[in-house]
Amino acid sequence: MGRILKLQLMTWTEVEDYLALSDGIVIPVGSTEQHGPIGLIGTDALCAEAIAEGAAERAQVIVAPTIALTPAPFNMHFPGTMSVSTSLFQNLVSEVLAGLKQQGFGHFYFLNAHGANLAPLNRVAESDKKTPICIRSWWDFEPVNVLRRAFFGNGEGMHATPSEVSITQALHRIVPMHPAAKDPPRPLTDEFIQAHSGDRHGPPDQHRAAFPDGRVGAHSALATPEFGQRILEAAQTAVAADMSRFFAQGE
Ligand code: NI
């Protein structure tokens, strides 16, 4: 492994040298939204960034700044959530890609950590079929899910999951236990999970009324930094292998 090729820590001449050999870039995509009483507001962006950076280091690919302001309208009744419209996010991604393509980048790997980003990211890829674009979420990988099931079982849930809280505990901080997060949340029905995949939640007042502590079926209190470290490494390894395959196409 070499050093991490973080775009922000490179010079333009280093980027030009890189482009003479490779045209791949990884773009982490997260969110800035409530993650329950013991989950950090930046959870999704922090998870996407750490997994993308670890994978990019293994694969020696440039990793772009994390896109952290994304659509999370359903969480706007929880303070601290910052949300932009789906169309603004989609246009931002399109314009960023257009600019990078003009400079010689050609393969784009999005490492996602927020369900609501998937539909607009897929629309960008659909509208630009000639450009190799790969969109993955960190929970797409079986070695990651083996750990999630083993550590948390049904407690994993949908939002403010013990997996993502564990990763931020390993990386950043452990929030002291909050009374509203001590007990398991109300379990979700299969119908609810199906209907709300990709964060298809209702208006913000209804969402807060339905999930007053912010957790959606997730028992965040099962999180530990040790679990987080294991999940993080499994995700970084799986994503590195996946992105290496993707970037090797069409060379
Ligand atoms: Ni999240």
CSV table of C-alpha atoms and ligand atoms in Angstrom, one decimal:
chain,number,residue,atom,x,y,z
A,1,MET,CA,0.0,0.0,0.0
A,2,GLY,CA,1.2,3.5,-0.8
A,3,ARG,CA,-0.1,6.8,0.5
A,4,ILE,CA,-3.7,7.8,0.1
A,5,LEU,CA,-4.2,9.8,-3.1
A,6,LYS,CA,-6.5,12.4,-1.6
A,7,LEU,CA,-7.3,14.9,-4.3
A,8,GLN,CA,-7.4,17.8,-1.8
A,9,LEU,CA,-3.8,16.9,-0.7
A,10,MET,CA,-2.4,16.7,-4.2
A,11,THR,CA,-1.1,19.4,-6.6
A,12,TRP,CA,-2.4,19.9,-10.1
A,13,THR,CA,1.0,18.6,-11.5
A,14,GLU,CA,0.6,15.4,-9.5
A,15,VAL,CA,-2.9,15.0,-10.8
A,16,GLU,CA,-1.6,15.6,-14.4
A,17,ASP,CA,1.0,12.9,-13.8
A,18,TYR,CA,-1.6,10.5,-12.5
A,19,LEU,CA,-3.8,11.1,-15.5
A,20,ALA,CA,-1.0,10.0,-17.8
A,21,LEU,CA,-1.3,6.6,-16.3
A,22,SER,CA,-4.8,6.2,-15.1
A,23,ASP,CA,-8.2,7.9,-15.5
A,24,GLY,CA,-10.1,6.6,-12.4
A,25,ILE,CA,-11.5,8.6,-9.5
A,26,VAL,CA,-13.5,7.6,-6.4
A,27,ILE,CA,-16.2,9.9,-5.2
A,28,PRO,CA,-17.6,9.3,-1.7
A,29,VAL,CA,-21.2,10.3,-1.2
A,30,GLY,CA,-22.9,10.6,2.2
A,31,SER,CA,-25.4,12.8,4.0
A,32,THR,CA,-25.6,15.3,6.8
A,33,GLU,CA,-28.6,14.2,8.9
A,34,GLN,CA,-29.8,13.0,12.2
A,35,HIS,CA,-28.7,9.4,13.1
A,36,GLY,CA,-30.6,8.8,16.3
A,37,PRO,CA,-29.7,9.9,19.8
A,38,ILE,CA,-26.2,8.3,19.8
A,39,GLY,CA,-25.4,8.5,16.1
A,40,LEU,CA,-23.4,11.4,14.6
A,41,ILE,CA,-25.0,13.8,12.2
A,42,GLY,CA,-22.2,13.1,9.7
A,43,THR,CA,-22.4,9.3,10.0
A,44,ASP,CA,-23.1,8.6,6.3
A,45,ALA,CA,-20.4,11.1,5.0
A,46,LEU,CA,-17.9,9.8,7.5
A,47,CYS,CA,-18.5,6.2,6.7
A,48,ALA,CA,-18.4,6.8,2.9
A,49,GLU,CA,-15.2,8.8,3.3
A,50,ALA,CA,-13.3,6.3,5.4
A,51,ILE,CA,-14.3,3.3,3.3
A,52,ALA,CA,-13.5,5.1,0.1
A,53,GLU,CA,-10.2,6.3,1.4
A,54,GLY,CA,-9.2,2.9,2.7
A,55,ALA,CA,-10.2,1.2,-0.6
A,56,ALA,CA,-8.5,3.9,-2.7
A,57,GLU,CA,-5.3,3.5,-0.8
A,58,ARG,CA,-5.3,-0.2,-1.5
A,59,ALA,CA,-6.1,0.3,-5.2
A,60,GLN,CA,-3.9,3.5,-5.6
A,61,VAL,CA,-6.7,5.5,-7.1
A,62,ILE,CA,-7.5,9.2,-6.5
A,63,VAL,CA,-10.3,9.9,-4.0
A,64,ALA,CA,-12.3,13.1,-4.4
A,65,PRO,CA,-13.7,15.2,-1.6
A,66,THR,CA,-16.8,13.7,-0.1
A,67,ILE,CA,-20.2,15.0,-1.2
A,68,ALA,CA,-21.9,15.4,2.1
A,69,LEU,CA,-24.8,17.7,1.3
A,70,THR,CA,-27.4,15.5,-0.3
A,71,PRO,CA,-31.2,14.9,-0.1
A,72,ALA,CA,-32.6,14.1,3.3
A,73,PRO,CA,-35.8,16.1,3.4
A,74,PHE,CA,-37.6,13.5,5.7
A,75,ASN,CA,-35.2,14.3,8.5
A,76,MET,CA,-35.5,18.1,8.4
A,77,HIS,CA,-37.6,18.1,11.6
A,78,PHE,CA,-34.6,16.8,13.5
A,79,PRO,CA,-32.1,19.7,14.2
A,80,GLY,CA,-28.8,19.5,12.6
A,81,THR,CA,-30.0,17.9,9.4
A,82,MET,CA,-28.9,19.7,6.2
A,83,SER,CA,-30.7,18.7,3.0
A,84,VAL,CA,-30.6,19.8,-0.6
A,85,SER,CA,-33.2,18.9,-3.2
A,86,THR,CA,-32.8,15.8,-5.3
A,87,SER,CA,-32.5,17.9,-8.5
A,88,LEU,CA,-29.8,20.1,-7.0
A,89,PHE,CA,-27.8,17.1,-5.9
A,90,GLN,CA,-28.2,15.4,-9.3
A,91,ASN,CA,-27.1,18.5,-11.2
A,92,LEU,CA,-24.1,18.9,-8.9
A,93,VAL,CA,-23.0,15.4,-9.6
A,94,SER,CA,-23.5,15.9,-13.4
A,95,GLU,CA,-21.5,19.1,-13.4
A,96,VAL,CA,-18.7,17.7,-11.4
A,97,LEU,CA,-18.5,14.7,-13.7
A,98,ALA,CA,-18.5,16.9,-16.8
A,99,GLY,CA,-15.6,19.0,-15.5
A,100,LEU,CA,-13.5,16.0,-14.5
A,101,LYS,CA,-14.1,14.4,-17.9
A,102,GLN,CA,-12.8,17.5,-19.6
A,103,GLN,CA,-9.5,17.1,-17.6
A,104,GLY,CA,-9.1,13.5,-18.7
A,105,PHE,CA,-10.8,11.5,-15.9
A,106,GLY,CA,-12.8,8.7,-17.5
A,107,HIS,CA,-13.9,6.1,-14.9
A,108,PHE,CA,-16.0,7.2,-12.0
A,109,TYR,CA,-16.7,5.1,-8.9
A,110,PHE,CA,-19.3,6.4,-6.4
A,111,LEU,CA,-19.0,4.9,-2.9
A,112,ASN,CA,-22.4,5.7,-1.4
A,113,ALA,CA,-23.6,5.6,2.2
A,114,HIS,CA,-27.1,7.1,2.0
A,115,GLY,CA,-30.1,5.4,0.4
A,116,ALA,CA,-31.7,8.6,-0.9
A,117,ASN,CA,-28.6,9.3,-3.1
A,118,LEU,CA,-29.2,6.1,-5.2
A,119,ALA,CA,-32.0,7.2,-7.4
A,120,PRO,CA,-30.4,10.5,-8.5
A,121,LEU,CA,-27.0,8.9,-9.0
A,122,ASN,CA,-28.6,6.2,-11.1
A,123,ARG,CA,-30.3,8.9,-13.2
A,124,VAL,CA,-26.9,10.6,-13.8
A,125,ALA,CA,-25.5,7.3,-15.0
A,126,GLU,CA,-28.6,6.6,-17.2
A,127,SER,CA,-28.2,10.0,-18.8
A,128,ASP,CA,-24.6,9.4,-19.7
A,129,LYS,CA,-24.3,5.8,-20.7
A,130,LYS,CA,-21.1,6.3,-22.6
A,131,THR,CA,-19.2,7.1,-19.5
A,132,PRO,CA,-18.1,4.2,-17.2
A,133,ILE,CA,-19.8,5.0,-13.9
A,134,CYS,CA,-20.0,2.5,-11.1
A,135,ILE,CA,-22.4,3.2,-8.1
A,136,ARG,CA,-22.0,1.1,-5.0
A,137,SER,CA,-23.2,1.4,-1.4
A,138,TRP,CA,-20.9,0.0,1.3
A,139,TRP,CA,-23.6,-2.5,2.3
A,140,ASP,CA,-23.7,-4.1,-1.1
A,141,PHE,CA,-20.9,-6.5,-0.3
A,142,GLU,CA,-21.4,-9.9,1.2
A,143,PRO,CA,-18.4,-10.0,3.5
A,144,VAL,CA,-19.8,-6.8,5.0
A,145,ASN,CA,-23.2,-8.2,5.4
A,146,VAL,CA,-21.9,-11.4,7.0
A,147,LEU,CA,-20.5,-9.3,9.8
A,148,ARG,CA,-23.6,-7.1,10.1
A,149,ARG,CA,-25.8,-10.2,10.5
A,150,ALA,CA,-23.4,-11.8,12.9
A,151,PHE,CA,-22.9,-8.8,15.1
A,152,PHE,CA,-26.4,-7.3,15.1
A,153,GLY,CA,-29.0,-9.7,13.6
A,154,ASN,CA,-32.4,-8.0,13.4
A,155,GLY,CA,-31.1,-5.1,15.4
A,156,GLU,CA,-29.4,-3.7,12.3
A,157,GLY,CA,-32.6,-2.1,11.0
A,158,MET,CA,-32.7,0.7,8.4
A,159,HIS,CA,-31.4,4.0,9.9
A,160,ALA,CA,-29.0,4.8,12.6
A,161,THR,CA,-27.9,1.2,12.3
A,162,PRO,CA,-25.5,-0.2,14.8
A,163,SER,CA,-23.1,-0.9,11.9
A,164,GLU,CA,-22.7,2.7,10.8
A,165,VAL,CA,-22.7,3.9,14.4
A,166,SER,CA,-19.9,1.3,15.1
A,167,ILE,CA,-17.8,2.7,12.2
A,168,THR,CA,-18.0,6.2,13.5
A,169,GLN,CA,-17.2,5.0,17.0
A,170,ALA,CA,-14.1,3.3,15.7
A,171,LEU,CA,-13.1,6.5,13.7
A,172,HIS,CA,-14.3,9.5,15.8
A,173,ARG,CA,-16.2,9.4,19.0
A,174,ILE,CA,-18.5,7.3,21.2
A,175,VAL,CA,-21.6,9.3,22.3
A,176,PRO,CA,-22.6,8.6,25.9
A,177,MET,CA,-25.7,6.4,26.1
A,178,HIS,CA,-29.0,8.4,25.7
A,179,PRO,CA,-32.2,7.1,27.4
A,180,ALA,CA,-34.0,7.2,24.1
A,181,ALA,CA,-31.5,4.8,22.5
A,182,LYS,CA,-31.2,2.3,25.4
A,183,ASP,CA,-34.0,0.0,24.4
A,184,PRO,CA,-34.6,-1.8,21.0
A,185,PRO,CA,-36.7,0.2,18.6
A,186,ARG,CA,-40.1,-0.8,17.4
A,187,PRO,CA,-39.6,-3.6,14.9
A,188,LEU,CA,-40.3,-2.9,11.2
A,189,THR,CA,-42.6,-5.0,9.1
A,190,ASP,CA,-41.4,-6.5,5.8
A,191,GLU,CA,-43.9,-4.3,4.1
A,192,PHE,CA,-42.4,-1.2,5.6
A,193,ILE,CA,-38.9,-2.2,4.7
A,194,GLN,CA,-40.0,-2.9,1.1
A,195,ALA,CA,-41.9,0.4,0.7
A,196,HIS,CA,-39.1,2.5,2.2
A,197,SER,CA,-36.0,1.2,0.6
A,198,GLY,CA,-33.8,3.9,-0.8
A,199,ASP,CA,-35.1,6.2,2.0
A,200,ARG,CA,-38.5,6.7,0.5
A,201,HIS,CA,-39.9,8.3,3.7
A,202,GLY,CA,-42.8,10.7,4.1
A,203,PRO,CA,-42.9,14.4,5.0
A,204,PRO,CA,-40.6,15.5,7.8
A,205,ASP,CA,-43.3,16.1,10.4
A,206,GLN,CA,-44.8,12.7,9.8
A,207,HIS,CA,-41.4,11.0,9.8
A,208,ARG,CA,-40.5,12.5,13.2
A,209,ALA,CA,-43.9,11.5,14.6
A,210,ALA,CA,-43.5,8.0,13.4
A,211,PHE,CA,-39.9,7.6,14.6
A,212,PRO,CA,-39.6,10.1,17.5
A,213,ASP,CA,-36.0,9.2,18.5
A,214,GLY,CA,-34.8,9.1,14.9
A,215,ARG,CA,-33.9,5.5,14.7
A,216,VAL,CA,-35.7,3.5,12.0
A,217,GLY,CA,-35.8,-0.1,13.2
A,218,ALA,CA,-32.2,0.0,14.3
A,219,HIS,CA,-30.8,-0.8,17.7
A,220,SER,CA,-27.9,1.7,17.6
A,221,ALA,CA,-26.9,0.8,21.2
A,222,LEU,CA,-25.5,-2.5,20.0
A,223,ALA,CA,-22.6,-0.5,18.4
A,224,THR,CA,-19.0,-0.9,19.5
A,225,PRO,CA,-15.8,0.5,18.1
A,226,GLU,CA,-14.4,-3.0,17.8
A,227,PHE,CA,-17.3,-4.1,15.6
A,228,GLY,CA,-16.8,-0.8,13.7
A,229,GLN,CA,-13.2,-1.6,12.9
A,230,ARG,CA,-14.0,-5.1,11.6
A,231,ILE,CA,-16.8,-3.8,9.4
A,232,LEU,CA,-14.7,-0.9,8.1
A,233,GLU,CA,-11.8,-3.2,7.2
A,234,ALA,CA,-14.2,-5.7,5.5
A,235,ALA,CA,-15.8,-2.9,3.5
A,236,GLN,CA,-12.5,-1.3,2.5
A,237,THR,CA,-11.1,-4.6,1.3
A,238,ALA,CA,-14.3,-5.6,-0.7
A,239,VAL,CA,-14.6,-2.1,-2.2
A,240,ALA,CA,-10.9,-2.1,-3.2
A,241,ALA,CA,-11.3,-5.4,-5.1
A,242,ASP,CA,-14.5,-4.2,-6.7
A,243,MET,CA,-13.0,-0.8,-7.8
A,244,SER,CA,-9.8,-2.4,-9.1
A,245,ARG,CA,-12.0,-4.6,-11.4
A,246,PHE,CA,-14.0,-1.6,-12.5
A,247,PHE,CA,-10.9,0.6,-13.2
A,248,ALA,CA,-9.2,-2.1,-15.1
A,249,GLN,CA,-12.0,-2.1,-17.7
A,250,GLY,CA,-11.2,-0.4,-21.0
A,251,GLU,CA,-7.6,0.4,-20.1
B,1,NI,NI,-26.8,6.5,7.6
